[in-house]
Amino acid sequence: MSERRVAEVTAAFRELYGSGPDGVWAAPGRVNLIGEHTDYNDGFVMPLALPHTALAAVARRDDGILRLHSGDVEGGVVELRAERLEPGGGGGWAAYPAGVVWALRDAGHTVTGADVHIRSTVPTGAGLSSSAALEVVTALACNDLFGLDLRPWQLARLSQRAENVFVGVPCGIMDQTAAACCTAGHALHLDTRDLAQRQVPFDLAAEGLRLLVVDTRVKHELGEGAYARRRAGCEEGARALGVQALRDVALEQLDEALAALEDPAVRRYVRHVVTENARVEQVIGLLDRGETRAIGPVLTAGHASLRDDFEVSCAELDLVVESANASGALGARMTGGGFGGSAIVLVEEARAEGVAKSVTEAFAEAGHRAPRVFTAVPSAGARRLA
Ligand code: ADP
Ligand code: MG
């Protein structure tokens, strides 16, 4: 499977640029098991990499020219000059890989141009982080071709900076770290304050379990302003409580903290972040004790908190969770930023097909477009393939 895709991107690269690439790299999409909207509050997250990947065939250049092409979008090769890259210049999809080259150069690394051809199986805009896959695969290719010797977490940081500053999307550090640092068979417990990581064994197949991903195929456009408001609300909450970030409010201090907050929306945001961090710890504890099935209700509780307190769910995501749980799932929740995108469902292997069918039927009954359902197999992070 991956040999065929490597051969395809290599052939397409040769066709575009006239000679072969120096190598082929891959970086995955992700789902987050638990810990949502915590990564800009210095909190905990727990993503796992998907088998879906962005592939990049890349050749180094030393003449300052950066040529970018994606086989997944219309529009041909985008040609830029490395030393003229500036944040905020628009540029559509090419801003993601160009932003990585900018971030590397801005941090003082020598990157003197490249020819790049991208091909990805990560669905875009489905909350599965196709953008981070694109950034991290570019960062890793540059790291190898220019001998930069950066660690995966550093590639993640630079990729996040590319998205924040060059593309202009104020995302946290989870997506890029997942793409750069996840390993097969594990979920990644990440402390987003100091980037401390732990690979937590998460071999669902061995336990007769499955994690389904349900892509609702909707993206409600209120998303961006709503995200900014929540980020600002979290910062306001931290300021009012006199802490560096909401991560510093322990679950035991929650009632006292809530009583000290005036704004009812900020109060709800704080409650979500504090309880969500506690849910990450709870899931880690259960997994460490081998009680994998018991994480189901924690996932569902996380969904309720995102729906009722953080208010980032939508009818389609709620319907996945309700219909999955009503038809025998162990637990379910939205994953990613919200307002559409994907949900995850933990289910006994034997019931997986029935649950997927029930969710699909519930969508048809509600008049929604059919969702896309697949199994999340915890997969490898970014790597060189050829
Ligand atoms: P998500 O990361 O959740 O998939 P984003 O809106 O953050 O959604 O990023 C999606 C954007 O990333 C796309 O609109 C496109 O600009 C870019 N992108 C992702 N994958 C590709 C690809 N294979 N080719 C070109 N651009 C891509
Ligand atoms: Mg993204």
PDB file of N, CA and C in Angstrom, residues 176-264:
ATOM      1  N   GLN A 176       0.278  19.311  15.493  1.00  0.00           N
ATOM      2  CA  GLN A 176       1.617  19.144  14.933  1.00  0.00           C
ATOM      3  C   GLN A 176       2.427  18.140  15.748  1.00  0.00           C
ATOM      4  N   THR A 177       2.242  18.155  17.072  1.00  0.00           N
ATOM      5  CA  THR A 177       2.967  17.189  17.901  1.00  0.00           C
ATOM      6  C   THR A 177       2.487  15.770  17.612  1.00  0.00           C
ATOM      7  N   ALA A 178       1.190  15.619  17.418  1.00  0.00           N
ATOM      8  CA  ALA A 178       0.666  14.289  17.077  1.00  0.00           C
ATOM      9  C   ALA A 178       1.285  13.810  15.764  1.00  0.00           C
ATOM     10  N   ALA A 179       1.288  14.667  14.761  1.00  0.00           N
ATOM     11  CA  ALA A 179       1.818  14.270  13.455  1.00  0.00           C
ATOM     12  C   ALA A 179       3.304  13.925  13.551  1.00  0.00           C
ATOM     13  N   ALA A 180       4.044  14.658  14.391  1.00  0.00           N
ATOM     14  CA  ALA A 180       5.492  14.468  14.465  1.00  0.00           C
ATOM     15  C   ALA A 180       5.896  13.333  15.404  1.00  0.00           C
ATOM     16  N   CYS A 181       5.142  13.108  16.472  1.00  0.00           N
ATOM     17  CA  CYS A 181       5.658  12.303  17.591  1.00  0.00           C
ATOM     18  C   CYS A 181       4.887  11.022  17.904  1.00  0.00           C
ATOM     19  N   CYS A 182       3.693  10.815  17.334  1.00  0.00           N
ATOM     20  CA  CYS A 182       2.947   9.601  17.674  1.00  0.00           C
ATOM     21  C   CYS A 182       3.687   8.349  17.203  1.00  0.00           C
ATOM     22  N   THR A 183       3.400   7.223  17.855  1.00  0.00           N
ATOM     23  CA  THR A 183       3.975   5.945  17.423  1.00  0.00           C
ATOM     24  C   THR A 183       2.855   4.917  17.284  1.00  0.00           C
ATOM     25  N   ALA A 184       3.080   3.932  16.437  1.00  0.00           N
ATOM     26  CA  ALA A 184       2.071   2.904  16.171  1.00  0.00           C
ATOM     27  C   ALA A 184       1.695   2.185  17.468  1.00  0.00           C
ATOM     28  N   GLY A 185       0.420   1.873  17.616  1.00  0.00           N
ATOM     29  CA  GLY A 185      -0.038   1.106  18.775  1.00  0.00           C
ATOM     30  C   GLY A 185      -0.144   1.912  20.055  1.00  0.00           C
ATOM     31  N   HIS A 186       0.015   3.239  19.969  1.00  0.00           N
ATOM     32  CA  HIS A 186      -0.006   4.066  21.174  1.00  0.00           C
ATOM     33  C   HIS A 186      -0.861   5.319  20.973  1.00  0.00           C
ATOM     34  N   ALA A 187      -1.360   5.826  22.085  1.00  0.00           N
ATOM     35  CA  ALA A 187      -1.849   7.197  22.128  1.00  0.00           C
ATOM     36  C   ALA A 187      -0.742   8.015  22.801  1.00  0.00           C
ATOM     37  N   LEU A 188      -0.683   9.300  22.475  1.00  0.00           N
ATOM     38  CA  LEU A 188       0.388  10.149  22.984  1.00  0.00           C
ATOM     39  C   LEU A 188      -0.158  11.038  24.093  1.00  0.00           C
ATOM     40  N   HIS A 189       0.292  10.786  25.321  1.00  0.00           N
ATOM     41  CA  HIS A 189      -0.091  11.680  26.425  1.00  0.00           C
ATOM     42  C   HIS A 189       0.876  12.855  26.407  1.00  0.00           C
ATOM     43  N   LEU A 190       0.339  14.024  26.102  1.00  0.00           N
ATOM     44  CA  LEU A 190       1.187  15.206  25.932  1.00  0.00           C
ATOM     45  C   LEU A 190       0.793  16.276  26.932  1.00  0.00           C
ATOM     46  N   ASP A 191       1.779  16.762  27.654  1.00  0.00           N
ATOM     47  CA  ASP A 191       1.602  17.939  28.508  1.00  0.00           C
ATOM     48  C   ASP A 191       1.967  19.148  27.647  1.00  0.00           C
ATOM     49  N   THR A 192       0.965  19.948  27.284  1.00  0.00           N
ATOM     50  CA  THR A 192       1.247  21.022  26.336  1.00  0.00           C
ATOM     51  C   THR A 192       1.980  22.200  26.979  1.00  0.00           C
ATOM     52  N   ARG A 193       2.184  22.155  28.313  1.00  0.00           N
ATOM     53  CA  ARG A 193       2.975  23.240  28.942  1.00  0.00           C
ATOM     54  C   ARG A 193       4.451  23.028  28.664  1.00  0.00           C
ATOM     55  N   ASP A 194       4.964  21.849  28.961  1.00  0.00           N
ATOM     56  CA  ASP A 194       6.417  21.646  28.779  1.00  0.00           C
ATOM     57  C   ASP A 194       6.716  20.635  27.673  1.00  0.00           C
ATOM     58  N   LEU A 195       5.673  20.187  26.983  1.00  0.00           N
ATOM     59  CA  LEU A 195       5.787  19.218  25.888  1.00  0.00           C
ATOM     60  C   LEU A 195       6.315  17.861  26.357  1.00  0.00           C
ATOM     61  N   ALA A 196       6.227  17.580  27.648  1.00  0.00           N
ATOM     62  CA  ALA A 196       6.577  16.244  28.134  1.00  0.00           C
ATOM     63  C   ALA A 196       5.617  15.239  27.510  1.00  0.00           C
ATOM     64  N   GLN A 197       6.148  14.111  27.102  1.00  0.00           N
ATOM     65  CA  GLN A 197       5.363  13.128  26.362  1.00  0.00           C
ATOM     66  C   GLN A 197       5.468  11.753  26.992  1.00  0.00           C
ATOM     67  N   ARG A 198       4.403  11.007  26.839  1.00  0.00           N
ATOM     68  CA  ARG A 198       4.471   9.594  27.188  1.00  0.00           C
ATOM     69  C   ARG A 198       3.668   8.817  26.168  1.00  0.00           C
ATOM     70  N   GLN A 199       4.253   7.763  25.613  1.00  0.00           N
ATOM     71  CA  GLN A 199       3.532   6.898  24.675  1.00  0.00           C
ATOM     72  C   GLN A 199       2.736   5.883  25.501  1.00  0.00           C
ATOM     73  N   VAL A 200       1.421   5.935  25.416  1.00  0.00           N
ATOM     74  CA  VAL A 200       0.570   5.050  26.217  1.00  0.00           C
ATOM     75  C   VAL A 200       0.057   3.914  25.318  1.00  0.00           C
ATOM     76  N   PRO A 201       0.390   2.649  25.652  1.00  0.00           N
ATOM     77  CA  PRO A 201      -0.058   1.531  24.806  1.00  0.00           C
ATOM     78  C   PRO A 201      -1.573   1.578  24.618  1.00  0.00           C
ATOM     79  N   PHE A 202      -2.005   1.459  23.379  1.00  0.00           N
ATOM     80  CA  PHE A 202      -3.434   1.588  23.073  1.00  0.00           C
ATOM     81  C   PHE A 202      -3.741   0.625  21.924  1.00  0.00           C
ATOM     82  N   ASP A 203      -3.669  -0.663  22.262  1.00  0.00           N
ATOM     83  CA  ASP A 203      -3.860  -1.699  21.252  1.00  0.00           C
ATOM     84  C   ASP A 203      -5.278  -2.243  21.374  1.00  0.00           C
ATOM     85  N   LEU A 204      -6.221  -1.556  20.747  1.00  0.00           N
ATOM     86  CA  LEU A 204      -7.625  -1.900  20.911  1.00  0.00           C
ATOM     87  C   LEU A 204      -7.946  -3.263  20.330  1.00  0.00           C
ATOM     88  N   ALA A 205      -7.352  -3.592  19.181  1.00  0.00           N
ATOM     89  CA  ALA A 205      -7.662  -4.867  18.505  1.00  0.00           C
ATOM     90  C   ALA A 205      -7.370  -6.041  19.437  1.00  0.00           C
ATOM     91  N   ALA A 206      -6.277  -5.941  20.199  1.00  0.00           N
ATOM     92  CA  ALA A 206      -5.897  -7.034  21.111  1.00  0.00           C
ATOM     93  C   ALA A 206      -6.946  -7.239  22.200  1.00  0.00           C
ATOM     94  N   GLU A 207      -7.717  -6.201  22.488  1.00  0.00           N
ATOM     95  CA  GLU A 207      -8.747  -6.298  23.524  1.00  0.00           C
ATOM     96  C   GLU A 207     -10.138  -6.516  22.966  1.00  0.00           C
ATOM     97  N   GLY A 208     -10.214  -6.740  21.653  1.00  0.00           N
ATOM     98  CA  GLY A 208     -11.523  -6.954  21.033  1.00  0.00           C
ATOM     99  C   GLY A 208     -12.343  -5.681  20.925  1.00  0.00           C
ATOM    100  N   LEU A 209     -11.642  -4.542  20.874  1.00  0.00           N
ATOM    101  CA  LEU A 209     -12.333  -3.249  20.794  1.00  0.00           C
ATOM    102  C   LEU A 209     -12.004  -2.541  19.491  1.00  0.00           C
ATOM    103  N   ARG A 210     -12.811  -1.538  19.181  1.00  0.00           N
ATOM    104  CA  ARG A 210     -12.551  -0.705  18.017  1.00  0.00           C
ATOM    105  C   ARG A 210     -12.828   0.743  18.330  1.00  0.00           C
ATOM    106  N   LEU A 211     -12.048   1.607  17.732  1.00  0.00           N
ATOM    107  CA  LEU A 211     -12.331   3.036  17.783  1.00  0.00           C
ATOM    108  C   LEU A 211     -12.758   3.453  16.379  1.00  0.00           C
ATOM    109  N   LEU A 212     -14.026   3.837  16.251  1.00  0.00           N
ATOM    110  CA  LEU A 212     -14.519   4.302  14.958  1.00  0.00           C
ATOM    111  C   LEU A 212     -14.346   5.802  14.864  1.00  0.00           C
ATOM    112  N   VAL A 213     -14.047   6.271  13.676  1.00  0.00           N
ATOM    113  CA  VAL A 213     -14.073   7.704  13.394  1.00  0.00           C
ATOM    114  C   VAL A 213     -15.268   7.943  12.487  1.00  0.00           C
ATOM    115  N   VAL A 214     -16.120   8.870  12.883  1.00  0.00           N
ATOM    116  CA  VAL A 214     -17.273   9.234  12.058  1.00  0.00           C
ATOM    117  C   VAL A 214     -17.068  10.669  11.587  1.00  0.00           C
ATOM    118  N   ASP A 215     -16.776  10.813  10.311  1.00  0.00           N
ATOM    119  CA  ASP A 215     -16.618  12.146   9.708  1.00  0.00           C
ATOM    120  C   ASP A 215     -18.000  12.605   9.266  1.00  0.00           C
ATOM    121  N   THR A 216     -18.493  13.656   9.933  1.00  0.00           N
ATOM    122  CA  THR A 216     -19.863  14.116   9.638  1.00  0.00           C
ATOM    123  C   THR A 216     -19.968  14.795   8.269  1.00  0.00           C
ATOM    124  N   ARG A 217     -18.809  15.166   7.722  1.00  0.00           N
ATOM    125  CA  ARG A 217     -18.736  15.856   6.420  1.00  0.00           C
ATOM    126  C   ARG A 217     -19.473  17.199   6.432  1.00  0.00           C
ATOM    127  N   VAL A 218     -19.611  17.762   7.614  1.00  0.00           N
ATOM    128  CA  VAL A 218     -20.105  19.141   7.678  1.00  0.00           C
ATOM    129  C   VAL A 218     -19.068  19.997   8.409  1.00  0.00           C
ATOM    130  N   LYS A 219     -19.027  21.275   8.034  1.00  0.00           N
ATOM    131  CA  LYS A 219     -18.161  22.239   8.706  1.00  0.00           C
ATOM    132  C   LYS A 219     -18.988  23.502   8.792  1.00  0.00           C
ATOM    133  N   HIS A 220     -19.481  23.814   9.993  1.00  0.00           N
ATOM    134  CA  HIS A 220     -20.314  24.999  10.153  1.00  0.00           C
ATOM    135  C   HIS A 220     -19.426  26.222  10.275  1.00  0.00           C
ATOM    136  N   GLU A 221     -19.720  27.238   9.496  1.00  0.00           N
ATOM    137  CA  GLU A 221     -18.758  28.318   9.304  1.00  0.00           C
ATOM    138  C   GLU A 221     -18.650  29.293  10.457  1.00  0.00           C
ATOM    139  N   LEU A 222     -19.531  29.217  11.438  1.00  0.00           N
ATOM    140  CA  LEU A 222     -19.361  30.080  12.613  1.00  0.00           C
ATOM    141  C   LEU A 222     -18.057  29.780  13.327  1.00  0.00           C
ATOM    142  N   GLY A 223     -17.394  28.684  12.918  1.00  0.00           N
ATOM    143  CA  GLY A 223     -16.195  28.167  13.592  1.00  0.00           C
ATOM    144  C   GLY A 223     -15.159  29.162  14.063  1.00  0.00           C
ATOM    145  N   GLU A 224     -14.655  30.037  13.168  1.00  0.00           N
ATOM    146  CA  GLU A 224     -13.434  30.755  13.510  1.00  0.00           C
ATOM    147  C   GLU A 224     -13.600  31.833  14.588  1.00  0.00           C
ATOM    148  N   GLY A 225     -14.637  32.678  14.437  1.00  0.00           N
ATOM    149  CA  GLY A 225     -14.869  33.695  15.461  1.00  0.00           C
ATOM    150  C   GLY A 225     -15.178  33.053  16.792  1.00  0.00           C
ATOM    151  N   ALA A 226     -15.908  31.937  16.744  1.00  0.00           N
ATOM    152  CA  ALA A 226     -16.273  31.225  17.967  1.00  0.00           C
ATOM    153  C   ALA A 226     -15.028  30.689  18.665  1.00  0.00           C
ATOM    154  N   TYR A 227     -14.071  30.228  17.891  1.00  0.00           N
ATOM    155  CA  TYR A 227     -12.818  29.713  18.461  1.00  0.00           C
ATOM    156  C   TYR A 227     -12.066  30.843  19.158  1.00  0.00           C
ATOM    157  N   ALA A 228     -11.977  31.985  18.469  1.00  0.00           N
ATOM    158  CA  ALA A 228     -11.273  33.137  19.050  1.00  0.00           C
ATOM    159  C   ALA A 228     -11.936  33.575  20.354  1.00  0.00           C
ATOM    160  N   ARG A 229     -13.285  33.578  20.379  1.00  0.00           N
ATOM    161  CA  ARG A 229     -13.991  33.975  21.596  1.00  0.00           C
ATOM    162  C   ARG A 229     -13.689  33.034  22.755  1.00  0.00           C
ATOM    163  N   ARG A 230     -13.621  31.745  22.449  1.00  0.00           N
ATOM    164  CA  ARG A 230     -13.345  30.790  23.527  1.00  0.00           C
ATOM    165  C   ARG A 230     -11.914  30.914  24.042  1.00  0.00           C
ATOM    166  N   ARG A 231     -10.993  31.106  23.109  1.00  0.00           N
ATOM    167  CA  ARG A 231      -9.602  31.317  23.544  1.00  0.00           C
ATOM    168  C   ARG A 231      -9.507  32.552  24.443  1.00  0.00           C
ATOM    169  N   ALA A 232     -10.139  33.621  24.005  1.00  0.00           N
ATOM    170  CA  ALA A 232     -10.098  34.856  24.796  1.00  0.00           C
ATOM    171  C   ALA A 232     -10.780  34.633  26.146  1.00  0.00           C
ATOM    172  N   GLY A 233     -11.898  33.885  26.146  1.00  0.00           N
ATOM    173  CA  GLY A 233     -12.618  33.596  27.395  1.00  0.00           C
ATOM    174  C   GLY A 233     -11.759  32.801  28.366  1.00  0.00           C
ATOM    175  N   CYS A 234     -11.004  31.852  27.844  1.00  0.00           N
ATOM    176  CA  CYS A 234     -10.116  31.053  28.693  1.00  0.00           C
ATOM    177  C   CYS A 234      -9.025  31.932  29.291  1.00  0.00           C
ATOM    178  N   GLU A 235      -8.471  32.834  28.467  1.00  0.00           N
ATOM    179  CA  GLU A 235      -7.425  33.738  28.967  1.00  0.00           C
ATOM    180  C   GLU A 235      -7.984  34.672  30.033  1.00  0.00           C
ATOM    181  N   GLU A 236      -9.202  35.153  29.778  1.00  0.00           N
ATOM    182  CA  GLU A 236      -9.849  36.029  30.753  1.00  0.00           C
ATOM    183  C   GLU A 236     -10.057  35.282  32.070  1.00  0.00           C
ATOM    184  N   GLY A 237     -10.500  34.041  31.970  1.00  0.00           N
ATOM    185  CA  GLY A 237     -10.711  33.222  33.169  1.00  0.00           C
ATOM    186  C   GLY A 237      -9.424  33.052  33.955  1.00  0.00           C
ATOM    187  N   ALA A 238      -8.333  32.748  33.245  1.00  0.00           N
ATOM    188  CA  ALA A 238      -7.040  32.547  33.915  1.00  0.00           C
ATOM    189  C   ALA A 238      -6.607  33.834  34.623  1.00  0.00           C
ATOM    190  N   ARG A 239      -6.787  34.974  33.908  1.00  0.00           N
ATOM    191  CA  ARG A 239      -6.412  36.265  34.493  1.00  0.00           C
ATOM    192  C   ARG A 239      -7.209  36.534  35.761  1.00  0.00           C
ATOM    193  N   ALA A 240      -8.532  36.337  35.662  1.00  0.00           N
ATOM    194  CA  ALA A 240      -9.404  36.609  36.808  1.00  0.00           C
ATOM    195  C   ALA A 240      -9.052  35.725  38.003  1.00  0.00           C
ATOM    196  N   LEU A 241      -8.571  34.519  37.718  1.00  0.00           N
ATOM    197  CA  LEU A 241      -8.251  33.589  38.803  1.00  0.00           C
ATOM    198  C   LEU A 241      -6.804  33.719  39.260  1.00  0.00           C
ATOM    199  N   GLY A 242      -6.049  34.576  38.579  1.00  0.00           N
ATOM    200  CA  GLY A 242      -4.662  34.807  38.987  1.00  0.00           C
ATOM    201  C   GLY A 242      -3.742  33.621  38.725  1.00  0.00           C
ATOM    202  N   VAL A 243      -4.026  32.865  37.679  1.00  0.00           N
ATOM    203  CA  VAL A 243      -3.133  31.745  37.322  1.00  0.00           C
ATOM    204  C   VAL A 243      -2.554  32.004  35.926  1.00  0.00           C
ATOM    205  N   GLN A 244      -1.436  31.335  35.656  1.00  0.00           N
ATOM    206  CA  GLN A 244      -0.776  31.498  34.365  1.00  0.00           C
ATOM    207  C   GLN A 244      -1.672  30.976  33.234  1.00  0.00           C
ATOM    208  N   ALA A 245      -2.299  29.826  33.484  1.00  0.00           N
ATOM    209  CA  ALA A 245      -3.208  29.237  32.497  1.00  0.00           C
ATOM    210  C   ALA A 245      -4.209  28.367  33.254  1.00  0.00           C
ATOM    211  N   LEU A 246      -5.324  28.015  32.594  1.00  0.00           N
ATOM    212  CA  LEU A 246      -6.372  27.247  33.293  1.00  0.00           C
ATOM    213  C   LEU A 246      -5.879  25.871  33.732  1.00  0.00           C
ATOM    214  N   ARG A 247      -4.813  25.404  33.135  1.00  0.00           N
ATOM    215  CA  ARG A 247      -4.185  24.170  33.582  1.00  0.00           C
ATOM    216  C   ARG A 247      -3.850  24.206  35.076  1.00  0.00           C
ATOM    217  N   ASP A 248      -3.624  25.397  35.591  1.00  0.00           N
ATOM    218  CA  ASP A 248      -3.217  25.540  36.989  1.00  0.00           C
ATOM    219  C   ASP A 248      -4.373  25.489  37.974  1.00  0.00           C
ATOM    220  N   VAL A 249      -5.599  25.333  37.465  1.00  0.00           N
ATOM    221  CA  VAL A 249      -6.742  25.180  38.367  1.00  0.00           C
ATOM    222  C   VAL A 249      -7.024  23.678  38.515  1.00  0.00           C
ATOM    223  N   ALA A 250      -6.857  23.165  39.715  1.00  0.00           N
ATOM    224  CA  ALA A 250      -7.095  21.741  39.956  1.00  0.00           C
ATOM    225  C   ALA A 250      -8.594  21.491  40.088  1.00  0.00           C
ATOM    226  N   LEU A 251      -8.997  20.247  39.836  1.00  0.00           N
ATOM    227  CA  LEU A 251     -10.412  19.890  39.931  1.00  0.00           C
ATOM    228  C   LEU A 251     -10.980  20.220  41.320  1.00  0.00           C
ATOM    229  N   GLU A 252     -10.158  20.021  42.343  1.00  0.00           N
ATOM    230  CA  GLU A 252     -10.605  20.281  43.721  1.00  0.00           C
ATOM    231  C   GLU A 252     -10.866  21.772  43.962  1.00  0.00           C
ATOM    232  N   GLN A 253     -10.247  22.611  43.137  1.00  0.00           N
ATOM    233  CA  GLN A 253     -10.425  24.065  43.323  1.00  0.00           C
ATOM    234  C   GLN A 253     -11.534  24.614  42.442  1.00  0.00           C
ATOM    235  N   LEU A 254     -12.205  23.733  41.690  1.00  0.00           N
ATOM    236  CA  LEU A 254     -13.119  24.224  40.659  1.00  0.00           C
ATOM    237  C   LEU A 254     -14.284  25.042  41.228  1.00  0.00           C
ATOM    238  N   ASP A 255     -14.937  24.529  42.263  1.00  0.00           N
ATOM    239  CA  ASP A 255     -16.119  25.231  42.790  1.00  0.00           C
ATOM    240  C   ASP A 255     -15.767  26.639  43.243  1.00  0.00           C
ATOM    241  N   GLU A 256     -14.652  26.721  43.939  1.00  0.00           N
ATOM    242  CA  GLU A 256     -14.172  28.016  44.430  1.00  0.00           C
ATOM    243  C   GLU A 256     -13.860  28.940  43.251  1.00  0.00           C
ATOM    244  N   ALA A 257     -13.225  28.379  42.224  1.00  0.00           N
ATOM    245  CA  ALA A 257     -12.865  29.180  41.041  1.00  0.00           C
ATOM    246  C   ALA A 257     -14.130  29.692  40.357  1.00  0.00           C
ATOM    247  N   LEU A 258     -15.124  28.814  40.206  1.00  0.00           N
ATOM    248  CA  LEU A 258     -16.351  29.207  39.508  1.00  0.00           C
ATOM    249  C   LEU A 258     -17.066  30.318  40.264  1.00  0.00           C
ATOM    250  N   ALA A 259     -17.041  30.211  41.580  1.00  0.00           N
ATOM    251  CA  ALA A 259     -17.716  31.223  42.400  1.00  0.00           C
ATOM    252  C   ALA A 259     -17.062  32.588  42.242  1.00  0.00           C
ATOM    253  N   ALA A 260     -15.773  32.588  41.867  1.00  0.00           N
ATOM    254  CA  ALA A 260     -15.041  33.856  41.757  1.00  0.00           C
ATOM    255  C   ALA A 260     -15.201  34.509  40.385  1.00  0.00           C
ATOM    256  N   LEU A 261     -15.894  33.828  39.457  1.00  0.00           N
ATOM    257  CA  LEU A 261     -16.009  34.366  38.094  1.00  0.00           C
ATOM    258  C   LEU A 261     -17.374  34.991  37.862  1.00  0.00           C
ATOM    259  N   GLU A 262     -17.364  36.155  37.231  1.00  0.00           N
ATOM    260  CA  GLU A 262     -18.608  36.903  36.986  1.00  0.00           C
ATOM    261  C   GLU A 262     -19.345  36.420  35.744  1.00  0.00           C
ATOM    262  N   ASP A 263     -18.608  36.368  34.639  1.00  0.00           N
ATOM    263  CA  ASP A 263     -19.193  36.118  33.322  1.00  0.00           C
ATOM    264  C   ASP A 263     -19.619  34.653  33.201  1.00  0.00           C
ATOM    265  N   PRO A 264     -20.933  34.398  32.959  1.00  0.00           N
ATOM    266  CA  PRO A 264     -21.392  33.015  32.913  1.00  0.00           C
ATOM    267  C   PRO A 264     -20.739  32.203  31.789  1.00  0.00           C
TER     268      PRO A 264
END
